[in-house]
Amino acid sequence: MVKLMLALDVMDKNKALTMVDEISKYIDAIKIGYPLVLSSGLDIVKEIKDKTNKEVICDFKVADIPSTNEKIAKLTLNYADGIICHGFVGRDSVEAIQKIAKQYEIKTHHKKKVIMVTEMSHPGAVEFMQPIADKLAEVAKILNVDGIVAPSTRPERLTKIKKIVGNIPIISPGIGAQGGELNAVLDILGEDDYIIVGRAIYKSENPKESAYKYSMLLKGHNG
Ligand code: 3DU
């Protein structure tokens, strides 16, 4: 069954906590990025994890040299179940994060996911990212990362990238506010994949109802 990951990009701690209280039963995972962490502090990751017991992925799009990536991963994976990084900086930078994830796994017996971006979903991604995205997908496969990010706004690219990465789970943003069509991507994604939905849920008039609707659409599609 394709899973639903909420992009919790609100910039207020109380709003974030109230929101997850209301809708966590309709979602499978929560993605926390800079908007929430920079406004509320990194502890919000632990708070949301403790409150919901859902999979929590930090979308920090880490893109630095290996030694700095290690530090970011250490701080993040202490609380989060996974971290999103960029691959265009080179495989050594991704491997540095994988090393930290492994260390946590050994220590805690708990899976820590390293998820790599291939092609982003916004229009500007066609400028520099798209031309190298297939190569990035190949590197993701070689590194055996735990997931890759690929765009729901371009179903034909999603199909191509999925073909390259094979059984590596896809985490796909772009549905809703960015114009991606759910039905088009549900024909491409499989049971280990996720769609990411942010504004179409948290900015809607009734976030609880929107999350419920998405969860029902996913269920309906999966039979
Ligand atoms: O467009 P939405 O509001 O549904 O949010 C999409 C989320 O996914 C948001 O957190 C954004 O930072 C993230 N994301 C992309 O939109 C595109 C990418 O390629 C990678 C992450």
PDB file of C-alpha atoms and ligand atoms in Angstrom:
ATOM      1  CA  MET A   1       0.000   0.000   0.000  1.00  0.00           C
ATOM      2  CA  VAL A   2       1.347   3.435  -0.934  1.00  0.00           C
ATOM      3  CA  LYS A   3       1.903   5.321   2.292  1.00  0.00           C
ATOM      4  CA  LEU A   4       1.114   8.890   3.284  1.00  0.00           C
ATOM      5  CA  MET A   5       3.876  11.101   4.645  1.00  0.00           C
ATOM      6  CA  LEU A   6       2.805  14.461   6.027  1.00  0.00           C
ATOM      7  CA  ALA A   7       5.195  17.352   5.348  1.00  0.00           C
ATOM      8  CA  LEU A   8       4.776  19.257   8.590  1.00  0.00           C
ATOM      9  CA  ASP A   9       6.117  22.599   7.413  1.00  0.00           C
ATOM     10  CA  VAL A  10       4.243  24.769   9.884  1.00  0.00           C
ATOM     11  CA  MET A  11       6.349  27.331  11.733  1.00  0.00           C
ATOM     12  CA  ASP A  12       4.744  27.178  15.129  1.00  0.00           C
ATOM     13  CA  LYS A  13       5.393  24.479  17.692  1.00  0.00           C
ATOM     14  CA  ASN A  14       1.913  24.433  19.197  1.00  0.00           C
ATOM     15  CA  LYS A  15       0.301  24.342  15.792  1.00  0.00           C
ATOM     16  CA  ALA A  16       2.517  21.405  14.838  1.00  0.00           C
ATOM     17  CA  LEU A  17       1.668  19.478  18.000  1.00  0.00           C
ATOM     18  CA  THR A  18      -2.069  20.152  17.688  1.00  0.00           C
ATOM     19  CA  MET A  19      -1.987  19.159  14.026  1.00  0.00           C
ATOM     20  CA  VAL A  20      -0.318  15.799  14.631  1.00  0.00           C
ATOM     21  CA  ASP A  21      -2.674  15.130  17.519  1.00  0.00           C
ATOM     22  CA  GLU A  22      -5.616  15.597  15.180  1.00  0.00           C
ATOM     23  CA  ILE A  23      -4.410  13.766  12.121  1.00  0.00           C
ATOM     24  CA  SER A  24      -1.725  11.257  13.038  1.00  0.00           C
ATOM     25  CA  LYS A  25      -4.192   8.385  12.825  1.00  0.00           C
ATOM     26  CA  TYR A  26      -4.628   9.040   9.087  1.00  0.00           C
ATOM     27  CA  ILE A  27      -0.965   9.219   8.147  1.00  0.00           C
ATOM     28  CA  ASP A  28       1.924   6.762   8.062  1.00  0.00           C
ATOM     29  CA  ALA A  29       4.890   9.064   8.522  1.00  0.00           C
ATOM     30  CA  ILE A  30       5.794  12.650   9.329  1.00  0.00           C
ATOM     31  CA  LYS A  31       8.419  14.692   7.524  1.00  0.00           C
ATOM     32  CA  ILE A  32       9.955  17.539   9.489  1.00  0.00           C
ATOM     33  CA  GLY A  33      12.108  20.120   7.771  1.00  0.00           C
ATOM     34  CA  TYR A  34      13.766  23.453   8.367  1.00  0.00           C
ATOM     35  CA  PRO A  35      10.565  25.516   8.757  1.00  0.00           C
ATOM     36  CA  LEU A  36       9.567  23.641  11.907  1.00  0.00           C
ATOM     37  CA  VAL A  37      13.014  22.875  13.332  1.00  0.00           C
ATOM     38  CA  LEU A  38      14.348  26.398  12.864  1.00  0.00           C
ATOM     39  CA  SER A  39      11.266  27.858  14.495  1.00  0.00           C
ATOM     40  CA  SER A  40      10.920  25.337  17.319  1.00  0.00           C
ATOM     41  CA  GLY A  41      14.308  23.700  17.866  1.00  0.00           C
ATOM     42  CA  LEU A  42      15.482  20.173  17.149  1.00  0.00           C
ATOM     43  CA  ASP A  43      13.715  18.830  20.258  1.00  0.00           C
ATOM     44  CA  ILE A  44      10.440  19.103  18.338  1.00  0.00           C
ATOM     45  CA  VAL A  45      11.529  15.969  16.475  1.00  0.00           C
ATOM     46  CA  LYS A  46      11.644  13.963  19.710  1.00  0.00           C
ATOM     47  CA  GLU A  47       8.408  15.510  20.928  1.00  0.00           C
ATOM     48  CA  ILE A  48       6.538  14.553  17.771  1.00  0.00           C
ATOM     49  CA  LYS A  49       8.059  11.087  17.748  1.00  0.00           C
ATOM     50  CA  ASP A  50       7.060  10.508  21.387  1.00  0.00           C
ATOM     51  CA  LYS A  51       3.582  11.914  20.852  1.00  0.00           C
ATOM     52  CA  THR A  52       2.682  10.023  17.677  1.00  0.00           C
ATOM     53  CA  ASN A  53       4.993   7.019  17.553  1.00  0.00           C
ATOM     54  CA  LYS A  54       4.943   7.454  13.772  1.00  0.00           C
ATOM     55  CA  GLU A  55       7.945   7.204  11.514  1.00  0.00           C
ATOM     56  CA  VAL A  56       9.610  10.649  11.629  1.00  0.00           C
ATOM     57  CA  ILE A  57      11.904  11.673   8.781  1.00  0.00           C
ATOM     58  CA  CYS A  58      13.995  14.842   8.905  1.00  0.00           C
ATOM     59  CA  ASP A  59      14.162  16.596   5.559  1.00  0.00           C
ATOM     60  CA  PHE A  60      17.394  18.534   5.960  1.00  0.00           C
ATOM     61  CA  LYS A  61      18.585  17.892   2.384  1.00  0.00           C
ATOM     62  CA  VAL A  62      22.058  17.508   3.788  1.00  0.00           C
ATOM     63  CA  ALA A  63      24.655  18.548   1.217  1.00  0.00           C
ATOM     64  CA  ASP A  64      28.034  19.096   2.806  1.00  0.00           C
ATOM     65  CA  ILE A  65      31.455  17.511   3.076  1.00  0.00           C
ATOM     66  CA  PRO A  66      31.530  14.085   4.747  1.00  0.00           C
ATOM     67  CA  SER A  67      32.722  15.270   8.164  1.00  0.00           C
ATOM     68  CA  THR A  68      30.015  17.941   8.434  1.00  0.00           C
ATOM     69  CA  ASN A  69      27.370  15.533   7.123  1.00  0.00           C
ATOM     70  CA  GLU A  70      28.393  13.131   9.906  1.00  0.00           C
ATOM     71  CA  LYS A  71      27.780  15.777  12.562  1.00  0.00           C
ATOM     72  CA  ILE A  72      24.373  16.694  11.131  1.00  0.00           C
ATOM     73  CA  ALA A  73      23.409  13.013  10.922  1.00  0.00           C
ATOM     74  CA  LYS A  74      24.522  12.367  14.503  1.00  0.00           C
ATOM     75  CA  LEU A  75      22.326  15.145  15.870  1.00  0.00           C
ATOM     76  CA  THR A  76      19.371  14.302  13.668  1.00  0.00           C
ATOM     77  CA  LEU A  77      19.258  10.511  13.882  1.00  0.00           C
ATOM     78  CA  ASN A  78      19.468  10.641  17.650  1.00  0.00           C
ATOM     79  CA  TYR A  79      15.714  11.339  17.450  1.00  0.00           C
ATOM     80  CA  ALA A  80      14.568  10.840  13.864  1.00  0.00           C
ATOM     81  CA  ASP A  81      13.967   7.556  12.078  1.00  0.00           C
ATOM     82  CA  GLY A  82      15.507   8.880   8.913  1.00  0.00           C
ATOM     83  CA  ILE A  83      17.251  11.764   7.230  1.00  0.00           C
ATOM     84  CA  ILE A  84      17.075  13.154   3.696  1.00  0.00           C
ATOM     85  CA  CYS A  85      20.319  14.113   1.995  1.00  0.00           C
ATOM     86  CA  HIS A  86      21.505  15.234  -1.414  1.00  0.00           C
ATOM     87  CA  GLY A  87      23.541  12.965  -3.641  1.00  0.00           C
ATOM     88  CA  PHE A  88      24.958  15.542  -6.027  1.00  0.00           C
ATOM     89  CA  VAL A  89      27.722  16.381  -3.548  1.00  0.00           C
ATOM     90  CA  GLY A  90      29.188  12.932  -4.179  1.00  0.00           C
ATOM     91  CA  ARG A  91      28.899   9.448  -2.778  1.00  0.00           C
ATOM     92  CA  ASP A  92      31.436   9.990   0.036  1.00  0.00           C
ATOM     93  CA  SER A  93      29.084  12.576   1.555  1.00  0.00           C
ATOM     94  CA  VAL A  94      26.178  10.115   1.459  1.00  0.00           C
ATOM     95  CA  GLU A  95      28.333   7.290   2.815  1.00  0.00           C
ATOM     96  CA  ALA A  96      29.283   9.474   5.785  1.00  0.00           C
ATOM     97  CA  ILE A  97      25.601   9.660   6.741  1.00  0.00           C
ATOM     98  CA  GLN A  98      25.125   5.940   6.142  1.00  0.00           C
ATOM     99  CA  LYS A  99      28.007   5.257   8.532  1.00  0.00           C
ATOM    100  CA  ILE A 100      26.299   7.208  11.316  1.00  0.00           C
ATOM    101  CA  ALA A 101      22.946   5.541  10.565  1.00  0.00           C
ATOM    102  CA  LYS A 102      24.617   2.111  10.899  1.00  0.00           C
ATOM    103  CA  GLN A 103      26.171   3.098  14.228  1.00  0.00           C
ATOM    104  CA  TYR A 104      22.785   4.094  15.612  1.00  0.00           C
ATOM    105  CA  GLU A 105      21.227   0.901  14.279  1.00  0.00           C
ATOM    106  CA  ILE A 106      23.810  -1.222  16.061  1.00  0.00           C
ATOM    107  CA  LYS A 107      23.381   0.779  19.264  1.00  0.00           C
ATOM    108  CA  THR A 108      19.578   0.982  19.297  1.00  0.00           C
ATOM    109  CA  HIS A 109      18.481  -2.034  17.180  1.00  0.00           C
ATOM    110  CA  HIS A 110      16.250   0.408  15.366  1.00  0.00           C
ATOM    111  CA  LYS A 111      16.318   1.099  11.624  1.00  0.00           C
ATOM    112  CA  LYS A 112      17.616   4.540  10.644  1.00  0.00           C
ATOM    113  CA  LYS A 113      16.871   5.472   7.031  1.00  0.00           C
ATOM    114  CA  VAL A 114      19.153   7.419   4.751  1.00  0.00           C
ATOM    115  CA  ILE A 115      17.076   8.854   1.911  1.00  0.00           C
ATOM    116  CA  MET A 116      18.705  10.506  -1.094  1.00  0.00           C
ATOM    117  CA  VAL A 117      17.229  13.122  -3.408  1.00  0.00           C
ATOM    118  CA  THR A 118      17.442  12.339  -7.127  1.00  0.00           C
ATOM    119  CA  GLU A 119      15.262  14.927  -8.867  1.00  0.00           C
ATOM    120  CA  MET A 120      13.252  17.570  -7.065  1.00  0.00           C
ATOM    121  CA  SER A 121       9.627  18.372  -7.862  1.00  0.00           C
ATOM    122  CA  HIS A 122       9.685  22.140  -8.436  1.00  0.00           C
ATOM    123  CA  PRO A 123      10.000  23.678 -11.933  1.00  0.00           C
ATOM    124  CA  GLY A 124      13.600  24.806 -11.352  1.00  0.00           C
ATOM    125  CA  ALA A 125      14.731  21.208 -10.858  1.00  0.00           C
ATOM    126  CA  VAL A 126      14.767  20.694 -14.623  1.00  0.00           C
ATOM    127  CA  GLU A 127      17.573  23.248 -14.880  1.00  0.00           C
ATOM    128  CA  PHE A 128      20.421  21.500 -13.086  1.00  0.00           C
ATOM    129  CA  MET A 129      19.051  18.433 -11.312  1.00  0.00           C
ATOM    130  CA  GLN A 130      17.130  16.668 -14.050  1.00  0.00           C
ATOM    131  CA  PRO A 131      20.142  16.274 -16.361  1.00  0.00           C
ATOM    132  CA  ILE A 132      22.008  14.343 -13.645  1.00  0.00           C
ATOM    133  CA  ALA A 133      19.038  12.694 -11.922  1.00  0.00           C
ATOM    134  CA  ASP A 134      19.343   9.317 -13.667  1.00  0.00           C
ATOM    135  CA  LYS A 135      22.996   9.132 -12.627  1.00  0.00           C
ATOM    136  CA  LEU A 136      22.053  10.063  -9.070  1.00  0.00           C
ATOM    137  CA  ALA A 137      19.465   7.280  -9.105  1.00  0.00           C
ATOM    138  CA  GLU A 138      22.168   4.846 -10.229  1.00  0.00           C
ATOM    139  CA  VAL A 139      24.406   5.986  -7.367  1.00  0.00           C
ATOM    140  CA  ALA A 140      21.499   5.602  -4.931  1.00  0.00           C
ATOM    141  CA  LYS A 141      21.144   2.015  -6.132  1.00  0.00           C
ATOM    142  CA  ILE A 142      24.870   1.309  -5.773  1.00  0.00           C
ATOM    143  CA  LEU A 143      24.931   2.817  -2.277  1.00  0.00           C
ATOM    144  CA  ASN A 144      21.782   0.861  -1.432  1.00  0.00           C
ATOM    145  CA  VAL A 145      20.176   3.823   0.324  1.00  0.00           C
ATOM    146  CA  ASP A 146      16.913   3.258   2.160  1.00  0.00           C
ATOM    147  CA  GLY A 147      14.861   5.530  -0.049  1.00  0.00           C
ATOM    148  CA  ILE A 148      15.050   8.124  -2.775  1.00  0.00           C
ATOM    149  CA  VAL A 149      13.098  11.331  -3.390  1.00  0.00           C
ATOM    150  CA  ALA A 150      11.589  11.670  -6.895  1.00  0.00           C
ATOM    151  CA  PRO A 151       8.921  14.023  -8.263  1.00  0.00           C
ATOM    152  CA  SER A 152       5.166  13.457  -8.366  1.00  0.00           C
ATOM    153  CA  THR A 153       4.936  16.538 -10.567  1.00  0.00           C
ATOM    154  CA  ARG A 154       6.550  14.627 -13.467  1.00  0.00           C
ATOM    155  CA  PRO A 155       5.075  11.117 -13.665  1.00  0.00           C
ATOM    156  CA  GLU A 156       7.253  10.227 -16.666  1.00  0.00           C
ATOM    157  CA  ARG A 157      10.393  11.047 -14.659  1.00  0.00           C
ATOM    158  CA  LEU A 158       9.044   9.172 -11.649  1.00  0.00           C
ATOM    159  CA  THR A 159       8.599   6.122 -13.880  1.00  0.00           C
ATOM    160  CA  LYS A 160      12.127   6.396 -15.266  1.00  0.00           C
ATOM    161  CA  ILE A 161      13.739   6.880 -11.859  1.00  0.00           C
ATOM    162  CA  LYS A 162      11.742   4.007 -10.372  1.00  0.00           C
ATOM    163  CA  LYS A 163      12.989   1.765 -13.148  1.00  0.00           C
ATOM    164  CA  ILE A 164      16.581   2.659 -12.290  1.00  0.00           C
ATOM    165  CA  VAL A 165      16.341   2.242  -8.509  1.00  0.00           C
ATOM    166  CA  GLY A 166      14.276  -0.969  -8.657  1.00  0.00           C
ATOM    167  CA  ASN A 167      13.203  -2.017  -5.192  1.00  0.00           C
ATOM    168  CA  ILE A 168      14.500   1.051  -3.325  1.00  0.00           C
ATOM    169  CA  PRO A 169      11.449   2.804  -1.847  1.00  0.00           C
ATOM    170  CA  ILE A 170      10.425   6.119  -3.384  1.00  0.00           C
ATOM    171  CA  ILE A 171       9.317   9.112  -1.365  1.00  0.00           C
ATOM    172  CA  SER A 172       7.508  11.412  -3.720  1.00  0.00           C
ATOM    173  CA  PRO A 173       6.583  15.062  -3.150  1.00  0.00           C
ATOM    174  CA  GLY A 174       4.474  17.265  -5.410  1.00  0.00           C
ATOM    175  CA  ILE A 175       0.892  16.082  -4.908  1.00  0.00           C
ATOM    176  CA  GLY A 176      -1.593  18.843  -4.156  1.00  0.00           C
ATOM    177  CA  ALA A 177      -0.092  22.319  -3.802  1.00  0.00           C
ATOM    178  CA  GLN A 178       2.593  21.720  -6.439  1.00  0.00           C
ATOM    179  CA  GLY A 179       0.048  20.432  -8.934  1.00  0.00           C
ATOM    180  CA  GLY A 180       0.881  16.716  -8.995  1.00  0.00           C
ATOM    181  CA  GLU A 181      -2.062  14.409  -9.705  1.00  0.00           C
ATOM    182  CA  LEU A 182      -2.548  11.590  -7.246  1.00  0.00           C
ATOM    183  CA  ASN A 183      -4.049   9.136  -9.732  1.00  0.00           C
ATOM    184  CA  ALA A 184      -1.182   9.537 -12.163  1.00  0.00           C
ATOM    185  CA  VAL A 185       1.424   8.611  -9.571  1.00  0.00           C
ATOM    186  CA  LEU A 186      -0.529   5.863  -7.856  1.00  0.00           C
ATOM    187  CA  ASP A 187      -0.258   3.844 -11.056  1.00  0.00           C
ATOM    188  CA  ILE A 188       3.529   4.114 -10.800  1.00  0.00           C
ATOM    189  CA  LEU A 189       4.234   3.772  -7.078  1.00  0.00           C
ATOM    190  CA  GLY A 190       4.159   0.498  -5.162  1.00  0.00           C
ATOM    191  CA  GLU A 191       3.501  -0.731  -1.664  1.00  0.00           C
ATOM    192  CA  ASP A 192       6.834   0.373  -0.179  1.00  0.00           C
ATOM    193  CA  ASP A 193       6.576   3.888  -1.595  1.00  0.00           C
ATOM    194  CA  TYR A 194       5.263   7.085  -0.046  1.00  0.00           C
ATOM    195  CA  ILE A 195       3.617  10.225  -1.292  1.00  0.00           C
ATOM    196  CA  ILE A 196       4.505  13.394   0.602  1.00  0.00           C
ATOM    197  CA  VAL A 197       1.670  15.841   1.143  1.00  0.00           C
ATOM    198  CA  GLY A 198       2.136  19.131   2.959  1.00  0.00           C
ATOM    199  CA  ARG A 199       0.085  22.227   2.220  1.00  0.00           C
ATOM    200  CA  ALA A 200      -2.866  20.323   0.755  1.00  0.00           C
ATOM    201  CA  ILE A 201      -3.333  18.989   4.280  1.00  0.00           C
ATOM    202  CA  TYR A 202      -1.978  21.485   6.808  1.00  0.00           C
ATOM    203  CA  LYS A 203      -3.140  24.589   4.947  1.00  0.00           C
ATOM    204  CA  SER A 204      -6.575  23.259   4.078  1.00  0.00           C
ATOM    205  CA  GLU A 205      -9.637  24.506   5.894  1.00  0.00           C
ATOM    206  CA  ASN A 206      -9.976  21.189   7.655  1.00  0.00           C
ATOM    207  CA  PRO A 207      -6.622  19.370   7.903  1.00  0.00           C
ATOM    208  CA  LYS A 208      -8.160  16.375   9.619  1.00  0.00           C
ATOM    209  CA  GLU A 209     -10.673  15.876   6.821  1.00  0.00           C
ATOM    210  CA  SER A 210      -8.005  16.375   4.144  1.00  0.00           C
ATOM    211  CA  ALA A 211      -5.685  13.829   5.742  1.00  0.00           C
ATOM    212  CA  TYR A 212      -8.597  11.404   6.043  1.00  0.00           C
ATOM    213  CA  LYS A 213      -9.464  11.927   2.359  1.00  0.00           C
ATOM    214  CA  TYR A 214      -5.905  11.217   1.235  1.00  0.00           C
ATOM    215  CA  SER A 215      -5.740   8.128   3.406  1.00  0.00           C
ATOM    216  CA  MET A 216      -9.008   6.866   1.906  1.00  0.00           C
ATOM    217  CA  LEU A 217      -7.825   7.540  -1.654  1.00  0.00           C
ATOM    218  CA  LEU A 218      -4.676   5.537  -0.963  1.00  0.00           C
ATOM    219  CA  LYS A 219      -6.680   2.730   0.619  1.00  0.00           C
ATOM    220  CA  GLY A 220      -9.154   2.755  -2.272  1.00  0.00           C
ATOM    221  CA  HIS A 221      -6.374   2.512  -4.811  1.00  0.00           C
ATOM    222  CA  ASN A 222      -4.749  -0.312  -2.924  1.00  0.00           C
ATOM    223  CA  GLY A 223      -8.067  -2.133  -2.787  1.00  0.00           C
TER     224      GLY A 223
HETATM  225  O1  3DU B   1       4.273  21.036  -1.658  1.00  0.00           O
HETATM  226  P1  3DU B   1       3.856  20.543  -0.299  1.00  0.00           P
HETATM  227  O2  3DU B   1       3.320  21.585   0.608  1.00  0.00           O
HETATM  228  O3  3DU B   1       2.962  19.328  -0.407  1.00  0.00           O
HETATM  229  O4  3DU B   1       5.183  20.049   0.448  1.00  0.00           O
HETATM  230  C1  3DU B   1       6.141  19.242  -0.139  1.00  0.00           C
HETATM  231  C2  3DU B   1       7.233  18.963   0.861  1.00  0.00           C
HETATM  232  O5  3DU B   1       8.222  18.139   0.265  1.00  0.00           O
HETATM  233  C3  3DU B   1       7.966  20.182   1.364  1.00  0.00           C
HETATM  234  O6  3DU B   1       8.370  19.900   2.691  1.00  0.00           O
HETATM  235  C4  3DU B   1       9.165  20.279   0.486  1.00  0.00           C
HETATM  236  O7  3DU B   1      10.235  20.933   1.116  1.00  0.00           O
HETATM  237  C5  3DU B   1       9.481  18.827   0.244  1.00  0.00           C
HETATM  238  N1  3DU B   1      10.160  18.500  -0.992  1.00  0.00           N
HETATM  239  C6  3DU B   1       9.679  18.915  -2.192  1.00  0.00           C
HETATM  240  O8  3DU B   1       8.640  19.555  -2.264  1.00  0.00           O
HETATM  241  C7  3DU B   1      10.384  18.573  -3.356  1.00  0.00           C
HETATM  242  C8  3DU B   1      11.479  17.808  -3.299  1.00  0.00           C
HETATM  243  O9  3DU B   1      12.069  17.435  -4.397  1.00  0.00           O
HETATM  244  C9  3DU B   1      11.918  17.377  -2.072  1.00  0.00           C
HETATM  245  C10 3DU B   1      11.227  17.739  -0.930  1.00  0.00           C
END
